[in-house]
Amino acid sequence: MLTRKQIDLLDFIHKRVQRDGVPPSFDEMKEALDLRSKSGIHRLITALEERGFIRRLAHRARALEIVKLPEVLTAAEQRDQPQAGGFSPEVIDGDAAPRPGAALDVTASAPARSLPVMGRIAAGVPIEAISNAEHSIAVPDAMLGAQGEHYALEVRGDSMIDAGINDGDVVVIRETATADNGDIVVALIDDHEATLKRFFRRGGAIALEAANPAYETRLLPEDQVRIQGRLVGLIRTY
């Protein structure tokens, strides 16, 4: 039987993996559970691993995998599932970031909208800002949601690979000038460099965090960063 804290941590990890495709950091877990130190998180993770609910994966950043969920969480998840005629959680929709291995059939006969592909976005070292549409791509309406303007960008680089975003993928972006901590955003730096990174506010600064341990987090003054949009979907060609 799991303790309340163990259930809360498992639920938090599961929801973040569903949303972002990568488990939260230990600092994020500590903050979510209102613990004073990361040692408490280590103890909870060890207990969950011993009980077979999670598995640690070797040689990967934030290497935690959900193996199973307790009945209290699976029952809650089933209540939140869309009804018949809705969309499967595997679909990368207008409110969810992509998950590794998630697939969207863009050849299906579902309603689609044509979006401009504005160029290439760096998932690595920032490149020059992108402003001109190069071509367009058909994107299922289910990915876009009902509100806001959208555009697409082709990814160059591997700094977001642990979030399931690979070199050559096309990301779908909802235009917005604001973001919440943990969102994957298109950030414009000093009005001439654009990059795809996870967004965090830290005091009076903005942290742009990669999803690849090979890349360092960039910490920039708030007035040097403008949000150009938030990631809402991903299209991959095999």
PDB file of C-alpha atoms in Angstrom:
ATOM      1  CA  MET A   1       0.000   0.000   0.000  1.00  0.00           C
ATOM      2  CA  LEU A   2       1.327   3.428  -0.959  1.00  0.00           C
ATOM      3  CA  THR A   3       1.488   6.455   1.293  1.00  0.00           C
ATOM      4  CA  ARG A   4      -0.223   9.716   0.319  1.00  0.00           C
ATOM      5  CA  LYS A   5       3.126  11.303  -0.610  1.00  0.00           C
ATOM      6  CA  GLN A   6       4.089   8.325  -2.771  1.00  0.00           C
ATOM      7  CA  ILE A   7       0.762   8.535  -4.624  1.00  0.00           C
ATOM      8  CA  ASP A   8       1.125  12.297  -5.045  1.00  0.00           C
ATOM      9  CA  LEU A   9       4.634  11.934  -6.476  1.00  0.00           C
ATOM     10  CA  LEU A  10       3.619   9.126  -8.832  1.00  0.00           C
ATOM     11  CA  ASP A  11       0.651  11.185 -10.034  1.00  0.00           C
ATOM     12  CA  PHE A  12       2.854  14.252 -10.580  1.00  0.00           C
ATOM     13  CA  ILE A  13       5.452  12.284 -12.566  1.00  0.00           C
ATOM     14  CA  HIS A  14       2.760  10.548 -14.645  1.00  0.00           C
ATOM     15  CA  LYS A  15       1.013  13.807 -15.562  1.00  0.00           C
ATOM     16  CA  ARG A  16       4.254  15.558 -16.463  1.00  0.00           C
ATOM     17  CA  VAL A  17       5.357  12.665 -18.689  1.00  0.00           C
ATOM     18  CA  GLN A  18       1.973  12.752 -20.417  1.00  0.00           C
ATOM     19  CA  ARG A  19       2.216  16.521 -20.902  1.00  0.00           C
ATOM     20  CA  ASP A  20       5.889  16.997 -21.720  1.00  0.00           C
ATOM     21  CA  GLY A  21       7.222  13.582 -22.698  1.00  0.00           C
ATOM     22  CA  VAL A  22       9.912  13.723 -20.023  1.00  0.00           C
ATOM     23  CA  PRO A  23       9.720  13.323 -16.228  1.00  0.00           C
ATOM     24  CA  PRO A  24      10.045  16.424 -14.044  1.00  0.00           C
ATOM     25  CA  SER A  25      13.346  17.343 -12.450  1.00  0.00           C
ATOM     26  CA  PHE A  26      14.024  16.525  -8.804  1.00  0.00           C
ATOM     27  CA  ASP A  27      13.714  20.236  -7.994  1.00  0.00           C
ATOM     28  CA  GLU A  28      10.275  20.312  -9.622  1.00  0.00           C
ATOM     29  CA  MET A  29       9.218  17.206  -7.691  1.00  0.00           C
ATOM     30  CA  LYS A  30      10.449  18.741  -4.443  1.00  0.00           C
ATOM     31  CA  GLU A  31       8.504  21.946  -5.113  1.00  0.00           C
ATOM     32  CA  ALA A  32       5.336  20.110  -6.180  1.00  0.00           C
ATOM     33  CA  LEU A  33       5.284  18.004  -3.003  1.00  0.00           C
ATOM     34  CA  ASP A  34       6.396  20.924  -0.800  1.00  0.00           C
ATOM     35  CA  LEU A  35       9.419  19.037   0.557  1.00  0.00           C
ATOM     36  CA  ARG A  36      12.461  20.759   2.033  1.00  0.00           C
ATOM     37  CA  SER A  37      15.119  18.680   0.316  1.00  0.00           C
ATOM     38  CA  LYS A  38      15.650  16.383  -2.649  1.00  0.00           C
ATOM     39  CA  SER A  39      16.616  13.550  -0.295  1.00  0.00           C
ATOM     40  CA  GLY A  40      12.916  13.123   0.488  1.00  0.00           C
ATOM     41  CA  ILE A  41      12.229  12.725  -3.239  1.00  0.00           C
ATOM     42  CA  HIS A  42      14.997  10.122  -3.505  1.00  0.00           C
ATOM     43  CA  ARG A  43      13.393   8.117  -0.700  1.00  0.00           C
ATOM     44  CA  LEU A  44       9.943   8.292  -2.325  1.00  0.00           C
ATOM     45  CA  ILE A  45      11.323   7.223  -5.707  1.00  0.00           C
ATOM     46  CA  THR A  46      13.200   4.313  -4.129  1.00  0.00           C
ATOM     47  CA  ALA A  47      10.017   3.172  -2.400  1.00  0.00           C
ATOM     48  CA  LEU A  48       8.014   3.401  -5.646  1.00  0.00           C
ATOM     49  CA  GLU A  49      10.726   1.485  -7.491  1.00  0.00           C
ATOM     50  CA  GLU A  50      10.801  -1.262  -4.855  1.00  0.00           C
ATOM     51  CA  ARG A  51       7.021  -1.625  -5.175  1.00  0.00           C
ATOM     52  CA  GLY A  52       7.209  -1.905  -8.963  1.00  0.00           C
ATOM     53  CA  PHE A  53       5.464   1.357  -9.881  1.00  0.00           C
ATOM     54  CA  ILE A  54       8.429   3.052 -11.562  1.00  0.00           C
ATOM     55  CA  ARG A  55      11.672   1.985 -13.202  1.00  0.00           C
ATOM     56  CA  ARG A  56      14.946   3.871 -13.465  1.00  0.00           C
ATOM     57  CA  LEU A  57      16.455   3.835 -16.946  1.00  0.00           C
ATOM     58  CA  ALA A  58      20.217   3.869 -17.367  1.00  0.00           C
ATOM     59  CA  HIS A  59      22.139   6.496 -19.338  1.00  0.00           C
ATOM     60  CA  ARG A  60      19.235   8.915 -19.759  1.00  0.00           C
ATOM     61  CA  ALA A  61      18.464  12.286 -18.234  1.00  0.00           C
ATOM     62  CA  ARG A  62      15.587  12.263 -15.749  1.00  0.00           C
ATOM     63  CA  ALA A  63      15.475   8.534 -16.417  1.00  0.00           C
ATOM     64  CA  LEU A  64      12.219   7.468 -14.785  1.00  0.00           C
ATOM     65  CA  GLU A  65       9.556   5.317 -16.424  1.00  0.00           C
ATOM     66  CA  ILE A  66       6.050   4.710 -15.093  1.00  0.00           C
ATOM     67  CA  VAL A  67       5.487   0.933 -14.977  1.00  0.00           C
ATOM     68  CA  LYS A  68       1.989   0.926 -13.509  1.00  0.00           C
ATOM     69  CA  LEU A  69      -0.404   3.122 -11.564  1.00  0.00           C
ATOM     70  CA  PRO A  70      -2.302   2.289  -8.366  1.00  0.00           C
ATOM     71  CA  GLU A  71      -6.058   1.833  -8.635  1.00  0.00           C
ATOM     72  CA  VAL A  72      -6.754   5.241  -7.094  1.00  0.00           C
ATOM     73  CA  LEU A  73      -4.944   6.937 -10.005  1.00  0.00           C
ATOM     74  CA  THR A  74      -6.186   4.697 -12.812  1.00  0.00           C
ATOM     75  CA  ALA A  75      -9.775   5.270 -11.657  1.00  0.00           C
ATOM     76  CA  ALA A  76      -9.241   9.037 -11.656  1.00  0.00           C
ATOM     77  CA  GLU A  77      -7.626   8.880 -15.107  1.00  0.00           C
ATOM     78  CA  GLN A  78     -10.544   6.911 -16.538  1.00  0.00           C
ATOM     79  CA  ARG A  79     -12.958   9.553 -15.267  1.00  0.00           C
ATOM     80  CA  ASP A  80     -10.946  12.180 -17.139  1.00  0.00           C
ATOM     81  CA  GLN A  81     -10.850  10.262 -20.446  1.00  0.00           C
ATOM     82  CA  PRO A  82     -12.796  11.806 -23.352  1.00  0.00           C
ATOM     83  CA  GLN A  83     -16.148  10.246 -24.124  1.00  0.00           C
ATOM     84  CA  ALA A  84     -16.952   8.364 -27.332  1.00  0.00           C
ATOM     85  CA  GLY A  85     -16.254  10.553 -30.317  1.00  0.00           C
ATOM     86  CA  GLY A  86     -13.448  12.387 -28.508  1.00  0.00           C
ATOM     87  CA  PHE A  87      -9.756  12.033 -29.162  1.00  0.00           C
ATOM     88  CA  SER A  88      -7.352   9.514 -27.709  1.00  0.00           C
ATOM     89  CA  PRO A  89      -4.724  10.838 -25.259  1.00  0.00           C
ATOM     90  CA  GLU A  90      -2.106   9.567 -27.715  1.00  0.00           C
ATOM     91  CA  VAL A  91      -3.107  12.365 -30.108  1.00  0.00           C
ATOM     92  CA  ILE A  92      -0.859  15.374 -29.676  1.00  0.00           C
ATOM     93  CA  ASP A  93      -3.557  17.967 -29.134  1.00  0.00           C
ATOM     94  CA  GLY A  94      -3.804  21.697 -28.607  1.00  0.00           C
ATOM     95  CA  ASP A  95      -2.932  21.556 -24.913  1.00  0.00           C
ATOM     96  CA  ALA A  96      -0.268  18.862 -24.756  1.00  0.00           C
ATOM     97  CA  ALA A  97       3.389  18.764 -25.678  1.00  0.00           C
ATOM     98  CA  PRO A  98       4.594  15.749 -27.632  1.00  0.00           C
ATOM     99  CA  ARG A  99       5.564  12.510 -25.909  1.00  0.00           C
ATOM    100  CA  PRO A 100       8.374  10.275 -27.139  1.00  0.00           C
ATOM    101  CA  GLY A 101       6.898   7.644 -29.406  1.00  0.00           C
ATOM    102  CA  ALA A 102       3.520   9.359 -29.654  1.00  0.00           C
ATOM    103  CA  ALA A 103       2.179   9.288 -33.198  1.00  0.00           C
ATOM    104  CA  LEU A 104      -0.366  11.326 -35.088  1.00  0.00           C
ATOM    105  CA  ASP A 105      -1.736  10.040 -38.388  1.00  0.00           C
ATOM    106  CA  VAL A 106      -1.643  13.158 -40.563  1.00  0.00           C
ATOM    107  CA  THR A 107      -2.859  11.190 -43.587  1.00  0.00           C
ATOM    108  CA  ALA A 108      -6.226  10.439 -41.983  1.00  0.00           C
ATOM    109  CA  SER A 109      -9.332  12.119 -43.377  1.00  0.00           C
ATOM    110  CA  ALA A 110      -9.852  14.258 -40.270  1.00  0.00           C
ATOM    111  CA  PRO A 111     -10.494  17.999 -40.743  1.00  0.00           C
ATOM    112  CA  ALA A 112      -7.232  19.867 -41.245  1.00  0.00           C
ATOM    113  CA  ARG A 113      -6.009  23.429 -41.496  1.00  0.00           C
ATOM    114  CA  SER A 114      -3.163  24.815 -43.572  1.00  0.00           C
ATOM    115  CA  LEU A 115      -0.464  26.487 -41.464  1.00  0.00           C
ATOM    116  CA  PRO A 116       2.545  28.466 -42.679  1.00  0.00           C
ATOM    117  CA  VAL A 117       5.920  26.866 -41.999  1.00  0.00           C
ATOM    118  CA  MET A 118       7.854  29.942 -40.946  1.00  0.00           C
ATOM    119  CA  GLY A 119      11.289  28.403 -41.368  1.00  0.00           C
ATOM    120  CA  ARG A 120      13.676  26.619 -39.036  1.00  0.00           C
ATOM    121  CA  ILE A 121      13.942  26.933 -35.271  1.00  0.00           C
ATOM    122  CA  ALA A 122      17.045  25.990 -33.324  1.00  0.00           C
ATOM    123  CA  ALA A 123      16.761  23.241 -30.741  1.00  0.00           C
ATOM    124  CA  GLY A 124      20.394  23.851 -29.906  1.00  0.00           C
ATOM    125  CA  VAL A 125      22.393  27.045 -30.396  1.00  0.00           C
ATOM    126  CA  PRO A 126      19.946  29.882 -31.178  1.00  0.00           C
ATOM    127  CA  ILE A 127      19.692  30.905 -34.825  1.00  0.00           C
ATOM    128  CA  GLU A 128      18.481  34.132 -36.394  1.00  0.00           C
ATOM    129  CA  ALA A 129      14.863  35.039 -35.848  1.00  0.00           C
ATOM    130  CA  ILE A 130      12.328  33.641 -38.284  1.00  0.00           C
ATOM    131  CA  SER A 131       9.704  35.848 -39.885  1.00  0.00           C
ATOM    132  CA  ASN A 132       8.938  34.690 -43.433  1.00  0.00           C
ATOM    133  CA  ALA A 133       6.775  31.736 -44.403  1.00  0.00           C
ATOM    134  CA  GLU A 134       8.578  29.231 -46.634  1.00  0.00           C
ATOM    135  CA  HIS A 135       5.653  26.904 -47.398  1.00  0.00           C
ATOM    136  CA  SER A 136       2.570  25.505 -45.675  1.00  0.00           C
ATOM    137  CA  ILE A 137       1.583  22.239 -44.029  1.00  0.00           C
ATOM    138  CA  ALA A 138      -1.784  20.616 -43.322  1.00  0.00           C
ATOM    139  CA  VAL A 139      -2.332  20.192 -39.585  1.00  0.00           C
ATOM    140  CA  PRO A 140      -5.335  18.342 -38.094  1.00  0.00           C
ATOM    141  CA  ASP A 141      -7.803  20.620 -36.346  1.00  0.00           C
ATOM    142  CA  ALA A 142      -7.618  18.339 -33.302  1.00  0.00           C
ATOM    143  CA  MET A 143      -4.057  19.506 -32.711  1.00  0.00           C
ATOM    144  CA  LEU A 144      -4.877  23.188 -32.831  1.00  0.00           C
ATOM    145  CA  GLY A 145      -7.790  23.763 -30.515  1.00  0.00           C
ATOM    146  CA  ALA A 146     -10.418  26.423 -30.974  1.00  0.00           C
ATOM    147  CA  GLN A 147      -8.561  29.613 -30.062  1.00  0.00           C
ATOM    148  CA  GLY A 148      -5.503  31.528 -31.172  1.00  0.00           C
ATOM    149  CA  GLU A 149      -3.346  31.801 -34.272  1.00  0.00           C
ATOM    150  CA  HIS A 150      -0.875  29.032 -35.085  1.00  0.00           C
ATOM    151  CA  TYR A 151       2.201  28.480 -37.199  1.00  0.00           C
ATOM    152  CA  ALA A 152       4.731  25.708 -37.770  1.00  0.00           C
ATOM    153  CA  LEU A 153       8.523  25.522 -37.578  1.00  0.00           C
ATOM    154  CA  GLU A 154      11.051  22.925 -38.674  1.00  0.00           C
ATOM    155  CA  VAL A 155      13.379  21.872 -35.847  1.00  0.00           C
ATOM    156  CA  ARG A 156      17.134  21.959 -36.267  1.00  0.00           C
ATOM    157  CA  GLY A 157      19.304  20.463 -33.506  1.00  0.00           C
ATOM    158  CA  ASP A 158      18.966  17.958 -30.697  1.00  0.00           C
ATOM    159  CA  SER A 159      18.712  20.029 -27.531  1.00  0.00           C
ATOM    160  CA  MET A 160      15.055  19.021 -26.963  1.00  0.00           C
ATOM    161  CA  ILE A 161      15.483  15.342 -27.748  1.00  0.00           C
ATOM    162  CA  ASP A 162      14.562  14.162 -24.228  1.00  0.00           C
ATOM    163  CA  ALA A 163      11.216  15.930 -24.667  1.00  0.00           C
ATOM    164  CA  GLY A 164      10.590  13.800 -27.762  1.00  0.00           C
ATOM    165  CA  ILE A 165      11.522  16.564 -30.232  1.00  0.00           C
ATOM    166  CA  ASN A 166      14.051  15.443 -32.845  1.00  0.00           C
ATOM    167  CA  ASP A 167      16.061  17.151 -35.544  1.00  0.00           C
ATOM    168  CA  GLY A 168      13.832  17.485 -38.612  1.00  0.00           C
ATOM    169  CA  ASP A 169      10.505  17.401 -36.751  1.00  0.00           C
ATOM    170  CA  VAL A 170       7.890  20.055 -37.473  1.00  0.00           C
ATOM    171  CA  VAL A 171       6.543  21.710 -34.336  1.00  0.00           C
ATOM    172  CA  VAL A 172       3.158  23.421 -34.189  1.00  0.00           C
ATOM    173  CA  ILE A 173       3.145  26.662 -32.213  1.00  0.00           C
ATOM    174  CA  ARG A 174       0.230  28.647 -30.797  1.00  0.00           C
ATOM    175  CA  GLU A 175       1.008  32.361 -30.857  1.00  0.00           C
ATOM    176  CA  THR A 176       1.207  33.862 -27.374  1.00  0.00           C
ATOM    177  CA  ALA A 177       3.370  36.406 -25.593  1.00  0.00           C
ATOM    178  CA  THR A 178       3.124  34.674 -22.213  1.00  0.00           C
ATOM    179  CA  ALA A 179       4.147  31.300 -20.821  1.00  0.00           C
ATOM    180  CA  ASP A 180       3.945  29.285 -17.627  1.00  0.00           C
ATOM    181  CA  ASN A 181       6.896  27.611 -15.953  1.00  0.00           C
ATOM    182  CA  GLY A 182       7.655  24.356 -17.729  1.00  0.00           C
ATOM    183  CA  ASP A 183       6.103  25.321 -21.078  1.00  0.00           C
ATOM    184  CA  ILE A 184       8.104  24.615 -24.229  1.00  0.00           C
ATOM    185  CA  VAL A 185       8.216  27.925 -26.080  1.00  0.00           C
ATOM    186  CA  VAL A 186       9.660  29.761 -29.033  1.00  0.00           C
ATOM    187  CA  ALA A 187      11.797  32.411 -27.356  1.00  0.00           C
ATOM    188  CA  LEU A 188      13.185  35.446 -29.160  1.00  0.00           C
ATOM    189  CA  ILE A 189      16.471  36.607 -27.643  1.00  0.00           C
ATOM    190  CA  ASP A 190      17.586  40.218 -28.120  1.00  0.00           C
ATOM    191  CA  ASP A 191      15.112  40.483 -31.024  1.00  0.00           C
ATOM    192  CA  HIS A 192      17.311  38.489 -33.412  1.00  0.00           C
ATOM    193  CA  GLU A 193      17.839  34.944 -32.123  1.00  0.00           C
ATOM    194  CA  ALA A 194      15.051  32.363 -31.903  1.00  0.00           C
ATOM    195  CA  THR A 195      15.207  29.088 -30.020  1.00  0.00           C
ATOM    196  CA  LEU A 196      12.902  26.306 -28.836  1.00  0.00           C
ATOM    197  CA  LYS A 197      13.357  25.683 -25.121  1.00  0.00           C
ATOM    198  CA  ARG A 198      11.526  25.024 -21.869  1.00  0.00           C
ATOM    199  CA  PHE A 199      10.629  28.271 -20.086  1.00  0.00           C
ATOM    200  CA  PHE A 200      11.111  29.118 -16.398  1.00  0.00           C
ATOM    201  CA  ARG A 201      11.029  32.351 -14.414  1.00  0.00           C
ATOM    202  CA  ARG A 202      13.767  32.626 -11.824  1.00  0.00           C
ATOM    203  CA  GLY A 203      13.566  35.833  -9.850  1.00  0.00           C
ATOM    204  CA  GLY A 204      13.948  38.683 -12.331  1.00  0.00           C
ATOM    205  CA  ALA A 205      15.489  36.447 -14.986  1.00  0.00           C
ATOM    206  CA  ILE A 206      14.295  33.967 -17.602  1.00  0.00           C
ATOM    207  CA  ALA A 207      15.782  30.467 -17.781  1.00  0.00           C
ATOM    208  CA  LEU A 208      15.665  28.701 -21.156  1.00  0.00           C
ATOM    209  CA  GLU A 209      16.258  25.024 -20.396  1.00  0.00           C
ATOM    210  CA  ALA A 210      17.188  22.335 -22.890  1.00  0.00           C
ATOM    211  CA  ALA A 211      15.904  18.772 -22.718  1.00  0.00           C
ATOM    212  CA  ASN A 212      19.329  17.306 -23.331  1.00  0.00           C
ATOM    213  CA  PRO A 213      22.021  17.149 -20.624  1.00  0.00           C
ATOM    214  CA  ALA A 214      24.650  18.109 -23.197  1.00  0.00           C
ATOM    215  CA  TYR A 215      23.279  21.671 -23.263  1.00  0.00           C
ATOM    216  CA  GLU A 216      23.459  24.202 -20.449  1.00  0.00           C
ATOM    217  CA  THR A 217      20.483  26.237 -19.296  1.00  0.00           C
ATOM    218  CA  ARG A 218      20.637  29.833 -20.490  1.00  0.00           C
ATOM    219  CA  LEU A 219      19.769  32.421 -17.834  1.00  0.00           C
ATOM    220  CA  LEU A 220      18.888  35.794 -19.356  1.00  0.00           C
ATOM    221  CA  PRO A 221      17.532  39.132 -18.123  1.00  0.00           C
ATOM    222  CA  GLU A 222      13.780  39.297 -18.549  1.00  0.00           C
ATOM    223  CA  ASP A 223      13.961  42.255 -20.933  1.00  0.00           C
ATOM    224  CA  GLN A 224      16.126  40.255 -23.370  1.00  0.00           C
ATOM    225  CA  VAL A 225      13.560  37.494 -23.926  1.00  0.00           C
ATOM    226  CA  ARG A 226      10.224  37.701 -25.739  1.00  0.00           C
ATOM    227  CA  ILE A 227       7.879  34.731 -26.020  1.00  0.00           C
ATOM    228  CA  GLN A 228       6.685  34.132 -29.583  1.00  0.00           C
ATOM    229  CA  GLY A 229       4.493  31.104 -28.947  1.00  0.00           C
ATOM    230  CA  ARG A 230       3.944  27.859 -27.053  1.00  0.00           C
ATOM    231  CA  LEU A 231       4.388  24.331 -28.377  1.00  0.00           C
ATOM    232  CA  VAL A 232       1.071  22.536 -28.901  1.00  0.00           C
ATOM    233  CA  GLY A 233       1.934  19.726 -31.319  1.00  0.00           C
ATOM    234  CA  LEU A 234       4.504  17.918 -33.371  1.00  0.00           C
ATOM    235  CA  ILE A 235       4.525  16.254 -36.798  1.00  0.00           C
ATOM    236  CA  ARG A 236       7.191  13.712 -37.721  1.00  0.00           C
ATOM    237  CA  THR A 237       7.919  12.241 -41.150  1.00  0.00           C
ATOM    238  CA  TYR A 238       9.485   8.784 -41.300  1.00  0.00           C
TER     239      TYR A 238
END
